[in-house]
XYZ file of N, CA, C and O in Angstrom:
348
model
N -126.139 -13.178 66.053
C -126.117 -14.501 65.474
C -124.725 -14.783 64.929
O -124.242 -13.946 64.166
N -124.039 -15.854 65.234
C -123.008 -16.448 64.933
C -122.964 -16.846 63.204
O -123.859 -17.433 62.597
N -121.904 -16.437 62.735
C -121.887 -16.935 61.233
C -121.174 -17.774 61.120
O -120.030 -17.417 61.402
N -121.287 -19.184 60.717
C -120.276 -20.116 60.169
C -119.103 -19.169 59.089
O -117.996 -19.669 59.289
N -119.031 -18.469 58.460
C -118.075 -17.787 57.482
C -117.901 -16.589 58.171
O -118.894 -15.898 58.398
N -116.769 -16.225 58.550
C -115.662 -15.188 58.761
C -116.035 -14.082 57.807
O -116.494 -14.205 56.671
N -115.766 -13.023 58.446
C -115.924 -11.840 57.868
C -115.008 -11.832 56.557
O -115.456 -11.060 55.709
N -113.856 -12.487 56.182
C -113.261 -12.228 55.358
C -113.429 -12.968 54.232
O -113.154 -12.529 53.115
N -113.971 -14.341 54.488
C -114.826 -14.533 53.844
C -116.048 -14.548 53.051
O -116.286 -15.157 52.008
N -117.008 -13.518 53.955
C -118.380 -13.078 53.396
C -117.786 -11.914 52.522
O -118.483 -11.255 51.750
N -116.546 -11.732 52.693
C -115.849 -10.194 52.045
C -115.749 -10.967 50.462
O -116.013 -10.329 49.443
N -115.370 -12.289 50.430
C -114.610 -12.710 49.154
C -115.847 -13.050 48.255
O -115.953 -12.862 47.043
N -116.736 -13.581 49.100
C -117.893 -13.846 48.482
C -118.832 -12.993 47.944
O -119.701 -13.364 47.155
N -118.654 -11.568 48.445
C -119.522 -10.287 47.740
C -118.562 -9.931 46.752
O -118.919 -9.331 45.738
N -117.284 -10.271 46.969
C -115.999 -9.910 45.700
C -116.577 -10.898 44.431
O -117.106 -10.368 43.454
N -116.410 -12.575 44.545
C -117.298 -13.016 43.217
C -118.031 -12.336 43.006
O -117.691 -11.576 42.099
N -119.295 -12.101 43.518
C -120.338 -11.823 43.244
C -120.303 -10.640 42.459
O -120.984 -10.398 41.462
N -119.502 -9.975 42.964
C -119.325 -8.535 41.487
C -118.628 -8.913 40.439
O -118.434 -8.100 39.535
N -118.107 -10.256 40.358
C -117.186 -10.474 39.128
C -117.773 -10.997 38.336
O -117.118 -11.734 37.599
N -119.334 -10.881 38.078
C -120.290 -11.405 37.546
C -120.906 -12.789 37.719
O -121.687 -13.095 36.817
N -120.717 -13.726 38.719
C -121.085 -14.910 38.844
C -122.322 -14.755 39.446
O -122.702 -14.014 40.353
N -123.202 -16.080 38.378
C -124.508 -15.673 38.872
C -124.793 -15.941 40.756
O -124.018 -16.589 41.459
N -125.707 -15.458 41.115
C -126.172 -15.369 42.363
C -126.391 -16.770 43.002
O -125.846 -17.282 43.980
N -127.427 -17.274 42.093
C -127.758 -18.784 42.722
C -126.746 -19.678 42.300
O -127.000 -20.824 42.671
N -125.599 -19.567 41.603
C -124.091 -20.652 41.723
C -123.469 -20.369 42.748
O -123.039 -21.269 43.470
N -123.264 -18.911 43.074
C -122.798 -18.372 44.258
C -123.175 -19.162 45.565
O -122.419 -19.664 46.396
N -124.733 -19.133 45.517
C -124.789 -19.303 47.202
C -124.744 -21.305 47.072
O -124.148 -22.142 47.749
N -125.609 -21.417 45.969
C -125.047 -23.215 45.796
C -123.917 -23.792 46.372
O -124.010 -24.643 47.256
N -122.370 -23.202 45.729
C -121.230 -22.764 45.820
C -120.843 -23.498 47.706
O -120.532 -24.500 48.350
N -121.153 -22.159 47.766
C -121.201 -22.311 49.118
C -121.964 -22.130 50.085
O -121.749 -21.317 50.984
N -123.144 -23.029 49.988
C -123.540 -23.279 51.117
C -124.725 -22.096 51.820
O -124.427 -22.079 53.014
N -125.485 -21.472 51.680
C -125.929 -20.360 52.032
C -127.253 -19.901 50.850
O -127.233 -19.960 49.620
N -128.181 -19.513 51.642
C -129.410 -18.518 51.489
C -129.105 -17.409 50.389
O -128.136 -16.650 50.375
N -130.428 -17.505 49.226
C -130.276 -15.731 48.415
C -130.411 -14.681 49.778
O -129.634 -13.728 49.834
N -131.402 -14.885 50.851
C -132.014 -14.288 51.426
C -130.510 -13.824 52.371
O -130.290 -12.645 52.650
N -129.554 -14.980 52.788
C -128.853 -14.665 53.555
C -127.410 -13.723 53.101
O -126.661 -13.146 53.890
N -127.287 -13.771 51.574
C -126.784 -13.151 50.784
C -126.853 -12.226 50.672
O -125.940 -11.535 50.220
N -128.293 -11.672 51.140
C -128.399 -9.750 50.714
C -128.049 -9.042 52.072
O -127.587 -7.912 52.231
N -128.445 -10.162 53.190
C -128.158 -9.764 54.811
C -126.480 -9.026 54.902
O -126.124 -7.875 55.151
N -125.772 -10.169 54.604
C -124.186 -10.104 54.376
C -123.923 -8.909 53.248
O -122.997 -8.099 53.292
N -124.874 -8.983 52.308
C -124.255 -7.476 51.515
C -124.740 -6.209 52.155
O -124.058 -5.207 51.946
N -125.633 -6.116 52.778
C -125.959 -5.240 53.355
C -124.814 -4.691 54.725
O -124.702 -3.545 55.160
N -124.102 -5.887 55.154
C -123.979 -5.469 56.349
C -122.267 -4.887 55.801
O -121.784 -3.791 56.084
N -121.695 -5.823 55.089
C -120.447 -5.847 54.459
C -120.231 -5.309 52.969
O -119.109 -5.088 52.513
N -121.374 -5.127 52.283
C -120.770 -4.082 50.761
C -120.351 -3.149 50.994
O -120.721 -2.123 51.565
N -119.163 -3.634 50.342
C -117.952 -2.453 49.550
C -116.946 -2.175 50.431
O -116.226 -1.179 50.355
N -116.834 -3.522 51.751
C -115.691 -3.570 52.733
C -114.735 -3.553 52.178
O -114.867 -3.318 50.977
N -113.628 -3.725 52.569
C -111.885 -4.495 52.408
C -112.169 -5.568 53.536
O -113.194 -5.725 54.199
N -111.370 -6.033 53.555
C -110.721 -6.880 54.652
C -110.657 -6.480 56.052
O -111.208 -6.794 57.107
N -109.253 -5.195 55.414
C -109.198 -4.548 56.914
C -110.675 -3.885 57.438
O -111.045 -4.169 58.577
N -111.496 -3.016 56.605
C -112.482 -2.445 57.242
C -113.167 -3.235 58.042
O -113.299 -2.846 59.203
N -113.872 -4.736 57.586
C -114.401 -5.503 58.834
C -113.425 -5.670 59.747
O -114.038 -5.508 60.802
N -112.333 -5.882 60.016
C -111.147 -6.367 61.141
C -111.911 -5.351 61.479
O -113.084 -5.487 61.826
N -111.300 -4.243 61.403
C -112.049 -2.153 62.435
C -112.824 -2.822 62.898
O -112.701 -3.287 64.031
N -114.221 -3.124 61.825
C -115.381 -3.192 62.695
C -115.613 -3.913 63.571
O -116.245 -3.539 64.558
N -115.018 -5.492 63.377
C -114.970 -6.824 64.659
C -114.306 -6.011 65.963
O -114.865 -6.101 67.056
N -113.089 -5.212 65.803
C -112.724 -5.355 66.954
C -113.308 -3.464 67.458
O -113.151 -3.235 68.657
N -113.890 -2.310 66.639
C -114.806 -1.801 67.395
C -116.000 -2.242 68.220
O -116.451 -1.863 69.301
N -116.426 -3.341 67.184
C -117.866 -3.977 68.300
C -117.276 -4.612 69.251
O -118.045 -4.734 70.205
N -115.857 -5.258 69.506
C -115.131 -5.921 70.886
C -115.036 -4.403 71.905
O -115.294 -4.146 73.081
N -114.762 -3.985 71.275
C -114.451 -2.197 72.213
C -115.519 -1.778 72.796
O -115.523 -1.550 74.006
N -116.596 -1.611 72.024
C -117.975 -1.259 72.340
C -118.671 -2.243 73.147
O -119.512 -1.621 73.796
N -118.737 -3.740 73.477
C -118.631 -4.299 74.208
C -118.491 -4.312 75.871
O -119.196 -4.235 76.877
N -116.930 -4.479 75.423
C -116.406 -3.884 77.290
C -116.387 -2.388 77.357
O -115.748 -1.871 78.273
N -116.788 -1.909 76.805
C -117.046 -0.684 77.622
C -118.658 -0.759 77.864
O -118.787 -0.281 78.991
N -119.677 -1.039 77.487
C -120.747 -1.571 77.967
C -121.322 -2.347 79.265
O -122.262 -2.128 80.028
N -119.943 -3.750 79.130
C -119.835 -4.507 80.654
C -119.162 -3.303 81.248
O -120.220 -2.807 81.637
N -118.467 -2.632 81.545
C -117.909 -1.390 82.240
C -118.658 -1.040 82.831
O -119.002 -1.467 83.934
N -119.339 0.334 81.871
C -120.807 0.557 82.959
C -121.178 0.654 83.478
O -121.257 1.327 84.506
N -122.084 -0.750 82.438
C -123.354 -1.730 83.596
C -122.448 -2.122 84.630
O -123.031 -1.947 85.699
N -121.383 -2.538 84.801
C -120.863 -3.044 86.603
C -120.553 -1.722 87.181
O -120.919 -1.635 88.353
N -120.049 -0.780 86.754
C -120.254 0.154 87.671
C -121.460 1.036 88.061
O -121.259 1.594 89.139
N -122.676 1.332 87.490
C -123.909 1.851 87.318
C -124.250 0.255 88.371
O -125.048 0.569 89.253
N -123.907 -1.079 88.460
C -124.583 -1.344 89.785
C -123.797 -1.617 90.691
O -124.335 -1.790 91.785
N -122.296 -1.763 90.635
C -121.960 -0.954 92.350
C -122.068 0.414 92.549
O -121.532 0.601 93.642
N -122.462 1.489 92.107
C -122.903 2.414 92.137
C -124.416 2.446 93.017
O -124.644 3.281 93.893
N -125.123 1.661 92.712
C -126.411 1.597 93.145
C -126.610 0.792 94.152
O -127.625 0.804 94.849
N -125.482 -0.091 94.318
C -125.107 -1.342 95.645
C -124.614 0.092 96.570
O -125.181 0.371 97.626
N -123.893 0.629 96.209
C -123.463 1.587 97.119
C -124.711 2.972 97.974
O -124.675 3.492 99.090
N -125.284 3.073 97.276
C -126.211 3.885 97.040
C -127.793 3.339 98.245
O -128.537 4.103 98.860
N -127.827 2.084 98.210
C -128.415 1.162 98.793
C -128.016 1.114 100.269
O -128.835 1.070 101.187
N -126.874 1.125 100.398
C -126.003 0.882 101.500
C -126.113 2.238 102.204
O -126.441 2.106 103.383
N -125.977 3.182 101.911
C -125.663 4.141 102.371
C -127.166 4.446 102.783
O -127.337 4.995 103.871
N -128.100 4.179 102.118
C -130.033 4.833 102.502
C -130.308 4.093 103.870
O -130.915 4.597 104.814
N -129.753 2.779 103.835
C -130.229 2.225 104.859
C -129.268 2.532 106.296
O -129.783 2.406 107.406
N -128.077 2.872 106.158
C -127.341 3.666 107.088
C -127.881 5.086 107.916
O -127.301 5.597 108.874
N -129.265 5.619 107.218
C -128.961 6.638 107.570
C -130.334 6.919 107.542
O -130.742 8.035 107.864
């Protein structure tokens, strides 16, 4: 699911949130769910900045190497196909 707010943003927003501002001014604030608030702390407490960057562009890494693969696991099997009926 796509987030309207940037990782570095959901970063600044768990930063208030420890600086004691209550919860429901917080999400008032800006725009957003208590419910969707604990999602984002869960996924992002106790980041930096840089640590989500890592993580955005490990899940880009983890990604294409996934499409990788899967396209080779099925020309692999295109090949594999080809060759049964050859023979």
């Amino acid at each position: 699911m796509k987030s309207r707010f940037s990782e570095e943003q959901i970063i600044g927003f768990l930063k208030e949130a420890e600086v004691a501002i209550p919860l429901n001014e917080l999400c008032r604030k800006y725009g957003f769910s208590d419910d969707s608030f604990h999602i984002r702390r869960s996924k992002f407490g106790g980041m930096d900045v840089s640590d989500a960057k890592r993580l955005k562009a490990m899940d880009q890494k983890t990604a294409r190497l996934k499409k990788l693969l899967a396209e080779t696991m099925l020309e692999r099997e295109a090949l594999e196909a080809v060759l049964r009926k050859k023979y």
